[in-house]
PDB file of C-alpha atoms in Angstrom:
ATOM      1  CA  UNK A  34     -10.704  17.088  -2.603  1.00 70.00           C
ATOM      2  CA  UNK A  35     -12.132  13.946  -0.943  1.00 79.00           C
ATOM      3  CA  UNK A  36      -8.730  12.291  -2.362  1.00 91.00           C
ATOM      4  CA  UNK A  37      -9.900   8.106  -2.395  1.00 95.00           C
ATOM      5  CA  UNK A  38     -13.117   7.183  -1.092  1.00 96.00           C
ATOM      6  CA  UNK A  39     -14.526   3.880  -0.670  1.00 97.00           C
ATOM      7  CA  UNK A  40     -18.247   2.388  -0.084  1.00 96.00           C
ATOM      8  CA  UNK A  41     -19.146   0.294   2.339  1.00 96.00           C
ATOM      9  CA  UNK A  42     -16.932   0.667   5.472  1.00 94.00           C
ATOM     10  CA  UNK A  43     -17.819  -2.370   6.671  1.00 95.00           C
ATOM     11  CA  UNK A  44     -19.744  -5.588   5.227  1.00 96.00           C
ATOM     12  CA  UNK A  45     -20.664  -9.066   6.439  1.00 97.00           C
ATOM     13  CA  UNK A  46     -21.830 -11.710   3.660  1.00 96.00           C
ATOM     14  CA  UNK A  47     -23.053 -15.356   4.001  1.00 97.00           C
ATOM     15  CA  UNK A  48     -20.703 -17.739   1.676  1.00 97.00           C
ATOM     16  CA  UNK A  49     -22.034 -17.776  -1.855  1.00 97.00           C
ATOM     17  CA  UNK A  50     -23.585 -14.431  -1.974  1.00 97.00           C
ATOM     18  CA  UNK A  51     -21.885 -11.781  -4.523  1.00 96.00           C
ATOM     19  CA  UNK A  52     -21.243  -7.872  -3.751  1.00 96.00           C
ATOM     20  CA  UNK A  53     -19.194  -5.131  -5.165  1.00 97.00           C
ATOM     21  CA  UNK A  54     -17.097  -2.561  -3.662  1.00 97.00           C
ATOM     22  CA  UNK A  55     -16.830   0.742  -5.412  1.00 97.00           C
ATOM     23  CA  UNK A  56     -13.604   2.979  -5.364  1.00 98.00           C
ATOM     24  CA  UNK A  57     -13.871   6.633  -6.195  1.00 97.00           C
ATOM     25  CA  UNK A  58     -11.005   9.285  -7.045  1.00 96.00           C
ATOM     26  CA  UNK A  59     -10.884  12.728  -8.082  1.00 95.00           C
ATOM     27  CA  UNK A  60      -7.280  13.508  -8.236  1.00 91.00           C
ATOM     28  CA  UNK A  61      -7.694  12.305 -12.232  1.00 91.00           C
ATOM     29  CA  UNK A  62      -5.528   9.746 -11.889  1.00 90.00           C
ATOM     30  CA  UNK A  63      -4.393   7.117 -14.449  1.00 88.00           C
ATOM     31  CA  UNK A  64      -3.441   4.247 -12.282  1.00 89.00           C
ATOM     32  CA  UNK A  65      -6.096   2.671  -9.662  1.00 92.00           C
ATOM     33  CA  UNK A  66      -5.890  -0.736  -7.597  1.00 93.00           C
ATOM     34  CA  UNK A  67      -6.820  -2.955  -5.408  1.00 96.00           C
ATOM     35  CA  UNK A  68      -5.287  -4.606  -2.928  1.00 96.00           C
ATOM     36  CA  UNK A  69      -6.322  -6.986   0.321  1.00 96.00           C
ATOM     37  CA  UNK A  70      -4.521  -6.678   3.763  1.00 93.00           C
ATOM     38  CA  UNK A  71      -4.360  -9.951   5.994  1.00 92.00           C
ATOM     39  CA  UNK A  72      -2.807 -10.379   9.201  1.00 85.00           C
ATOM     40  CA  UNK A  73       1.323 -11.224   8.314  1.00 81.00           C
ATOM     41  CA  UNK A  74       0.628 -10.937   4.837  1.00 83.00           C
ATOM     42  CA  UNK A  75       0.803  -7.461   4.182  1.00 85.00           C
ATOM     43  CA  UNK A  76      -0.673  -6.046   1.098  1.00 90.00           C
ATOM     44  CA  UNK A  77      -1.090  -7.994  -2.134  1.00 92.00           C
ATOM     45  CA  UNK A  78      -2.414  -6.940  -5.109  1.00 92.00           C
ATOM     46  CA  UNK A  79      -5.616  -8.378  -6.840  1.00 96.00           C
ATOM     47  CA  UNK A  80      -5.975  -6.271  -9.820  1.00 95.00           C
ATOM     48  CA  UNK A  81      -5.289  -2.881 -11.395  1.00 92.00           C
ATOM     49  CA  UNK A  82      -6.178  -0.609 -13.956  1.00 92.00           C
ATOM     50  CA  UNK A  83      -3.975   1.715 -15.793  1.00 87.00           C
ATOM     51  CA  UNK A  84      -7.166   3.951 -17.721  1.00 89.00           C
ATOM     52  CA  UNK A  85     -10.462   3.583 -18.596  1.00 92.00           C
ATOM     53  CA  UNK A  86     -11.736   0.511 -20.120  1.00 92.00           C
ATOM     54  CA  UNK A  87      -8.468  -1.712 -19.418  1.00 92.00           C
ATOM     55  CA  UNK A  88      -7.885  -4.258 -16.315  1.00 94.00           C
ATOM     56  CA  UNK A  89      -4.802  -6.643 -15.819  1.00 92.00           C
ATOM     57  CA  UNK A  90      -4.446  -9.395 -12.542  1.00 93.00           C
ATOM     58  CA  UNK A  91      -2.166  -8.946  -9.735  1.00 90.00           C
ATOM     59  CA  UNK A  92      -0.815 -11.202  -7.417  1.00 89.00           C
ATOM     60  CA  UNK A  93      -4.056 -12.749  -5.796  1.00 94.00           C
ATOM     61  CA  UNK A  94      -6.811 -12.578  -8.525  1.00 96.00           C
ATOM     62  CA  UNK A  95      -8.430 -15.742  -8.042  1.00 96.00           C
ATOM     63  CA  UNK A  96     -12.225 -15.323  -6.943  1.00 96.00           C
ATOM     64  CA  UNK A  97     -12.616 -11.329  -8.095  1.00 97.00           C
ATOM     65  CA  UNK A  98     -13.739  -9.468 -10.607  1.00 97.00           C
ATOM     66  CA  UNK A  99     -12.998  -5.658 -11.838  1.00 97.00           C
ATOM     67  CA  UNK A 100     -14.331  -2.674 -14.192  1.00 97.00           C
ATOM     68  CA  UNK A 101     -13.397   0.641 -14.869  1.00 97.00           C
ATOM     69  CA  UNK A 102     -16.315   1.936 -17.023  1.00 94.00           C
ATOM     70  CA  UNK A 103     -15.089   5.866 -15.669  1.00 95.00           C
ATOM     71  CA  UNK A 104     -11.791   6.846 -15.358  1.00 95.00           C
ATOM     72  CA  UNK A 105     -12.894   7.836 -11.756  1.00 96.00           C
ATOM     73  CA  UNK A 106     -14.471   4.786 -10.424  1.00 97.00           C
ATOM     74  CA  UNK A 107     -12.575   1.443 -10.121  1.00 98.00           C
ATOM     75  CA  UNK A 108     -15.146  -1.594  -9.120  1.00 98.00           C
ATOM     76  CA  UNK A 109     -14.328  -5.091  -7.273  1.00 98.00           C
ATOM     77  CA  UNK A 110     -16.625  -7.563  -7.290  1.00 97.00           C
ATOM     78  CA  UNK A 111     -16.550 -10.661  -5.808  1.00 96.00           C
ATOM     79  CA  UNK A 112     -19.439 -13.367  -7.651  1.00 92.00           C
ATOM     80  CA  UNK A 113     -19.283 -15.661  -4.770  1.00 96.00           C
ATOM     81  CA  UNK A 114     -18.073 -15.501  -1.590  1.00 96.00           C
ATOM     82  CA  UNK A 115     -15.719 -17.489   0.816  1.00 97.00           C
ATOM     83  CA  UNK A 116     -14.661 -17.121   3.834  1.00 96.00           C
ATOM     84  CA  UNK A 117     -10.826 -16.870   2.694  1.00 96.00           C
ATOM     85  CA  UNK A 118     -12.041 -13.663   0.937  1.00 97.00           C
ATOM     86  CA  UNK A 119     -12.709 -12.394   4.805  1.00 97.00           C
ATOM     87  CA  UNK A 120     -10.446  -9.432   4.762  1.00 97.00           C
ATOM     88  CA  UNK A 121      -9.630  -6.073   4.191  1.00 95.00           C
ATOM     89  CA  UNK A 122      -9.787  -4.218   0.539  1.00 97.00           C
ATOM     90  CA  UNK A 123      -7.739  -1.058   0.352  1.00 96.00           C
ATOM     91  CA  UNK A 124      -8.200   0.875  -3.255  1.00 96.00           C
ATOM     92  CA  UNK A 125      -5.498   3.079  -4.431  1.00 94.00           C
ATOM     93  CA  UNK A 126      -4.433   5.414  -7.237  1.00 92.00           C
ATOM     94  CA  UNK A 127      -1.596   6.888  -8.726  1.00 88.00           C
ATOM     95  CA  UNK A 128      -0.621   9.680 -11.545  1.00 81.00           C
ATOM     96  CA  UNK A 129       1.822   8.170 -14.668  1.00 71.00           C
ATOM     97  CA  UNK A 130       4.768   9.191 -13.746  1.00 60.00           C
ATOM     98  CA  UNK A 131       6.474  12.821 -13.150  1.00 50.00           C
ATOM     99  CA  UNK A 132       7.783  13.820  -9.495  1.00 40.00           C
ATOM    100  CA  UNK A 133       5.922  12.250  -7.232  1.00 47.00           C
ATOM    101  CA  UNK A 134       7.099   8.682  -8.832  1.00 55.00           C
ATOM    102  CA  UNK A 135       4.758   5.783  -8.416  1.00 63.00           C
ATOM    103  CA  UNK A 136       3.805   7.074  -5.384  1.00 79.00           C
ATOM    104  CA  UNK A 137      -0.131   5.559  -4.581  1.00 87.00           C
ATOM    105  CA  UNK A 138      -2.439   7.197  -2.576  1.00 90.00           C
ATOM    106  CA  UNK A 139      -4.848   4.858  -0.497  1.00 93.00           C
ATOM    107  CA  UNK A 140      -8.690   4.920   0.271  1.00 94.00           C
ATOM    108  CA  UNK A 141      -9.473   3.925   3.944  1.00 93.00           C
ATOM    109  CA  UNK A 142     -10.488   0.412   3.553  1.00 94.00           C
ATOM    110  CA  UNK A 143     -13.374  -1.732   3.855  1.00 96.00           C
ATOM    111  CA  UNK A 144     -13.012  -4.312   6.385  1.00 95.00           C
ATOM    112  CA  UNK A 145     -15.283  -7.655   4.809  1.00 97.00           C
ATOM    113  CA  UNK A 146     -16.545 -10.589   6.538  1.00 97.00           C
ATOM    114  CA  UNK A 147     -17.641 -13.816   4.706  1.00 97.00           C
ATOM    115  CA  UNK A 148     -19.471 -16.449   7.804  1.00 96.00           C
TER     116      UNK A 148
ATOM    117  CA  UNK B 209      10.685 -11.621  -8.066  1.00 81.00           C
ATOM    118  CA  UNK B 210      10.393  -8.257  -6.610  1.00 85.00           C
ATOM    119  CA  UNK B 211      10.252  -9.138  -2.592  1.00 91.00           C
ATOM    120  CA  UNK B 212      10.305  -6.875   0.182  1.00 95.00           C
ATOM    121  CA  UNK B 213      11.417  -8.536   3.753  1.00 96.00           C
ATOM    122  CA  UNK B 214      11.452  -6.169   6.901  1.00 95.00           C
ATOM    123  CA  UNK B 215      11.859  -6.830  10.947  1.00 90.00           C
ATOM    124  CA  UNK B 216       8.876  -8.094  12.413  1.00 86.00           C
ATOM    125  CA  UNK B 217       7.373  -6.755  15.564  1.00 87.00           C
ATOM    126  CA  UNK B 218       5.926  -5.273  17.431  1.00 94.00           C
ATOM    127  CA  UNK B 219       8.620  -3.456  18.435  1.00 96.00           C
ATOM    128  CA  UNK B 220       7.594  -1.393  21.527  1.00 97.00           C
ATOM    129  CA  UNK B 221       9.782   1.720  22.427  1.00 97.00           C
ATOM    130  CA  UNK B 222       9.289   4.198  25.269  1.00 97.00           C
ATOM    131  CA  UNK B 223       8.371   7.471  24.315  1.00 97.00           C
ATOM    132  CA  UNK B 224      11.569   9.582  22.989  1.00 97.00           C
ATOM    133  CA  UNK B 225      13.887   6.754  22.000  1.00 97.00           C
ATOM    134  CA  UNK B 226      15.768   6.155  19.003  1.00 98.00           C
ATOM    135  CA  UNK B 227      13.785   4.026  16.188  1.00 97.00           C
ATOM    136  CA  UNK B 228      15.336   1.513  13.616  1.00 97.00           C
ATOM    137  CA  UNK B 229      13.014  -0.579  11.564  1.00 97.00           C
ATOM    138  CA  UNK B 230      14.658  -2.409   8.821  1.00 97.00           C
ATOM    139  CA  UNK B 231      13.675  -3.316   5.783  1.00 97.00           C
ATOM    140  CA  UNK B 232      15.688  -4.989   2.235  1.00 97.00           C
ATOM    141  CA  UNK B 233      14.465  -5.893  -0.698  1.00 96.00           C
ATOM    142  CA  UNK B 234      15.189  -8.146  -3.526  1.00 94.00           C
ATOM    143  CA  UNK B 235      14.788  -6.231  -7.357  1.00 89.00           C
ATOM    144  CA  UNK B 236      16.051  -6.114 -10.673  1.00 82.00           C
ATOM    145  CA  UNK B 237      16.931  -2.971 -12.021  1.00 79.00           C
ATOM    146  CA  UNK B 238      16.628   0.355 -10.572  1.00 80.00           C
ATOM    147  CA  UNK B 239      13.206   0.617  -8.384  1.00 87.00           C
ATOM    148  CA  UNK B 240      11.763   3.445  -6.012  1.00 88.00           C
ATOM    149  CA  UNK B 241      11.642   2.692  -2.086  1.00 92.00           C
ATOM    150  CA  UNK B 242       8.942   3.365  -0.337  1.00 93.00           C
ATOM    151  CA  UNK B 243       7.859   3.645   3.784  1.00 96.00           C
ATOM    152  CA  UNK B 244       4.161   4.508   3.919  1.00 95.00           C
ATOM    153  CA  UNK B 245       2.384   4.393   7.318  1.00 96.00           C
ATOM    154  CA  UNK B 246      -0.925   2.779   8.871  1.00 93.00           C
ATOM    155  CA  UNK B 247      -2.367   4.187  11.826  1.00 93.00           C
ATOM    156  CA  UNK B 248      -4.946   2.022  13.713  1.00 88.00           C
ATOM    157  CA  UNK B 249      -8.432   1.718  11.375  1.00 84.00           C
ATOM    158  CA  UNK B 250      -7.361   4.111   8.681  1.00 87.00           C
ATOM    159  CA  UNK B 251      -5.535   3.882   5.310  1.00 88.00           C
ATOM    160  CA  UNK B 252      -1.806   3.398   4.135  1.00 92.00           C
ATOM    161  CA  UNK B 253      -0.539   6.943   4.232  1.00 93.00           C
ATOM    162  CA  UNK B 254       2.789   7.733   2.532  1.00 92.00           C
ATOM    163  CA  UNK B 255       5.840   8.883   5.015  1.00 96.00           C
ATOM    164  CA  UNK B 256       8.726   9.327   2.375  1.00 95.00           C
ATOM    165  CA  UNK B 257      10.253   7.463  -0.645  1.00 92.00           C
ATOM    166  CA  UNK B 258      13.840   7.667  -2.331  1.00 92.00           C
ATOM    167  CA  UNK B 259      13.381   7.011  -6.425  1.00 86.00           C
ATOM    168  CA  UNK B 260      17.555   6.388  -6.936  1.00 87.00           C
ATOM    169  CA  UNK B 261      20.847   5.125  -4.589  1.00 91.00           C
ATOM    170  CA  UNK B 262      22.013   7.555  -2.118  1.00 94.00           C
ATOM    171  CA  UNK B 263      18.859   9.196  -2.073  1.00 94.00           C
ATOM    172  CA  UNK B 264      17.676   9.782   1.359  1.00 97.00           C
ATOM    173  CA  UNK B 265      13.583  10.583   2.030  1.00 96.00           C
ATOM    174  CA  UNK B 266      13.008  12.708   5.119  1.00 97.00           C
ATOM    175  CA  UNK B 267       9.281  13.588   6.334  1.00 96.00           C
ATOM    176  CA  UNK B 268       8.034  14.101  10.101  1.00 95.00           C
ATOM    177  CA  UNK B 269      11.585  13.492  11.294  1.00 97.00           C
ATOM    178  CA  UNK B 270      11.786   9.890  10.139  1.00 98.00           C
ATOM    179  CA  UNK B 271      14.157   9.299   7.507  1.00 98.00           C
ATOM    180  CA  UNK B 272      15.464   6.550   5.108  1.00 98.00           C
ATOM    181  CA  UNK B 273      18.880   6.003   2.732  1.00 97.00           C
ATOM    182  CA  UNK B 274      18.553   3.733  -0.415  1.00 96.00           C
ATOM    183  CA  UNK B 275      21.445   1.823  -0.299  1.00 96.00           C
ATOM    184  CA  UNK B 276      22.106  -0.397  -3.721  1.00 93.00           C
ATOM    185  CA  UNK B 277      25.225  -2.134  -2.149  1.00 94.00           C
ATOM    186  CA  UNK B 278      23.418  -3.480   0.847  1.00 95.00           C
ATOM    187  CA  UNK B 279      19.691  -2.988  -0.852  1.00 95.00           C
ATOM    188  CA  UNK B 280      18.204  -1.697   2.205  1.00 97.00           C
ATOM    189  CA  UNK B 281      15.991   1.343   2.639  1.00 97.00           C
ATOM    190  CA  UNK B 282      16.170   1.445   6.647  1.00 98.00           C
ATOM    191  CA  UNK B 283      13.689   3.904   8.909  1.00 98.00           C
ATOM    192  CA  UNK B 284      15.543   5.972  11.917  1.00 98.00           C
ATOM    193  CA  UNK B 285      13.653   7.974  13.904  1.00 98.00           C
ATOM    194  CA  UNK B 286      15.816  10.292  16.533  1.00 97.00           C
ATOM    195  CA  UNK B 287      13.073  10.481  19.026  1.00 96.00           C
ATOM    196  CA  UNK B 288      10.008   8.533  19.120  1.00 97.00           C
ATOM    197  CA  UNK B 289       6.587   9.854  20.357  1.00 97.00           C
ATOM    198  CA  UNK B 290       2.981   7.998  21.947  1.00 97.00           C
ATOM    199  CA  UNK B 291       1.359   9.116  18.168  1.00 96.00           C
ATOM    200  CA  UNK B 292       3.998   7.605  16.078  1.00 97.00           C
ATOM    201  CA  UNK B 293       2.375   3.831  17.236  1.00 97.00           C
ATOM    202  CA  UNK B 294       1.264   2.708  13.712  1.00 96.00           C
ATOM    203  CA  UNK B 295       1.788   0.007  11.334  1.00 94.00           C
ATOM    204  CA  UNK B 296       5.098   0.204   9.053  1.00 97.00           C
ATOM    205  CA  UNK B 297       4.933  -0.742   5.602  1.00 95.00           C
ATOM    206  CA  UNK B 298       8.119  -0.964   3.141  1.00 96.00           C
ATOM    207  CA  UNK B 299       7.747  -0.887  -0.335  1.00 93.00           C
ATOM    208  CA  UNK B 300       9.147  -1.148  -3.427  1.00 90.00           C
ATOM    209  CA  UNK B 301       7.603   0.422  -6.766  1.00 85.00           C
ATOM    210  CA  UNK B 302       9.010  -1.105 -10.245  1.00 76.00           C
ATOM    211  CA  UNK B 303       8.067   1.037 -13.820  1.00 66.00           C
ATOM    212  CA  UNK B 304       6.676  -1.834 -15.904  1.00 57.00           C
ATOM    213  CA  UNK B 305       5.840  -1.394 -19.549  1.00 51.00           C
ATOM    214  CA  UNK B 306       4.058   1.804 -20.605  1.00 48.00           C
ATOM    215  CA  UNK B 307       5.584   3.404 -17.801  1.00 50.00           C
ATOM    216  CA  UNK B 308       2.802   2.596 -15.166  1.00 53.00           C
ATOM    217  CA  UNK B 309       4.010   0.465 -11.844  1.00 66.00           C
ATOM    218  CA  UNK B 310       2.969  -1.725  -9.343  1.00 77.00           C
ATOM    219  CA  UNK B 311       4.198  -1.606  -5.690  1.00 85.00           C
ATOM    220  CA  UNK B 312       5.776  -4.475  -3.640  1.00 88.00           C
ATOM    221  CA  UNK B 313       5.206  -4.376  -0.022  1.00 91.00           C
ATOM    222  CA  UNK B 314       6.600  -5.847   3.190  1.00 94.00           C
ATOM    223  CA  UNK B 315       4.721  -7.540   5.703  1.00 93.00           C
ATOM    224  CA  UNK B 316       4.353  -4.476   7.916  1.00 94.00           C
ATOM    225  CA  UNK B 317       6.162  -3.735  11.039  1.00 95.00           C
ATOM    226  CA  UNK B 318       4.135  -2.537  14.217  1.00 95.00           C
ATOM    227  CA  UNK B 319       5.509  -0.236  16.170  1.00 97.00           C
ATOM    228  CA  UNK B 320       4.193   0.294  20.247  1.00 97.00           C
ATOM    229  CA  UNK B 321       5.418   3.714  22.123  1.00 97.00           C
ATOM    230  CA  UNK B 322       4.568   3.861  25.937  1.00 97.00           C
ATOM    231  CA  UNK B 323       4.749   7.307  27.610  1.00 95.00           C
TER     232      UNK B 323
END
């Protein structure tokens, strides 16, 4: 199992101009997310999914988009840059519920830069 | 709301000394703890979790006791080593409706071991 996989690795845009980054799992998980990771800040959340078809907002949603058209695939696009968006964008999923509680498992980031 | 605060660092060790990284958190009813683990360029990796008081999680000889009365979920390590330098994350993971959850993290703790 490839476990969480995210495309690109690495991406530098010009302020205004859109991209998405793509998430993949196939551990048939419910749950998938997306977070950003700034220096001192930790992780926050900017959306989530819990299935196919459904989104909600998380802490920092301001400026992104999502979709989850497959169960496997969860999609974050951003429709027009900024340099605050300059970051890095972990993806992670998670099963319901059951023994391993709420535990998420984590993709290995794409770092973004927005000049 | 849910908050997470731990120690800020870095906190550099030599290799083979004793670790303490602390971390409480602010919740309302009965969440799961979390310690996952960032080593440099990759992903956040789980290291162990407690889901209820008294619980302690235990994985790669680190190890953490929820404690309700003090709400802390503190890492020990017995003996540090040069691969343990990584980033520290504590987390907290509240069920929300439907069962699904959302996790809360700290800010991250880095952690330096010289030979």
């Amino acid at each position: 199992n490839a476990g969480v996989t995210q495309t690109p690795k690495f991406r530098v845009l010009k302020t205004g101009q859109s991209m998405t980054l793509l998430c993949a799992q196939d551990m048939n998980h419910e749950y998938m997310y997306w977070y950003r990771q700034d220096p001192g800040m930790g992780l926050r959340l900017i959306h989530y999914s819990v299935g196919e078809g459904t989104t909600a907002k998380g802490e920092v949603p301001d400026g992104y988009n999502v979709s989850r058209l497959k169960k496997q695939n969860f999609l974050l696009g951003l429709e027009s840059a900024a340099p605050s968006q300059t970051s890095v964008y972990f993806c992670a999923s998670s099963y319901r519920q059951g023994s391993t509680k709420y535990e998420q498992y984590f993709g290995p980031g794409t770092r973004l830069t927005v000049t | 709301g849910d908050s997470v605060t731990q120690m800020e660092g870095p906190v550099t060790l030599s290799e083979e000394a004793f670790l303490t990284i602390n971390c409480t958190y602010t919740a309302t009813g009965y969440p799961s703890l979390f310690w996952y683990v960032q080593y440099p360029g990759e992903g956040l990796q789980l290291l162990l979790k407690a889901t209820k008081a008294d619980d302690k999680g235990s994985n790669k000889g680190f190890e953490a006791t929820y404690r309700k009365e003090t709400t802390s979920f503190h890492l020990e390590k017995g003996s540090v080593q040069v691969s343990d330098s990584a980033v520290y994350f504590c987390a907290l993971g509240q069920g929300l409706n439907s069962g699904y959850s959302t996790l809360t993290f700290g800010k991250g703790t880095m952690l330096l071991v010289s030979p």
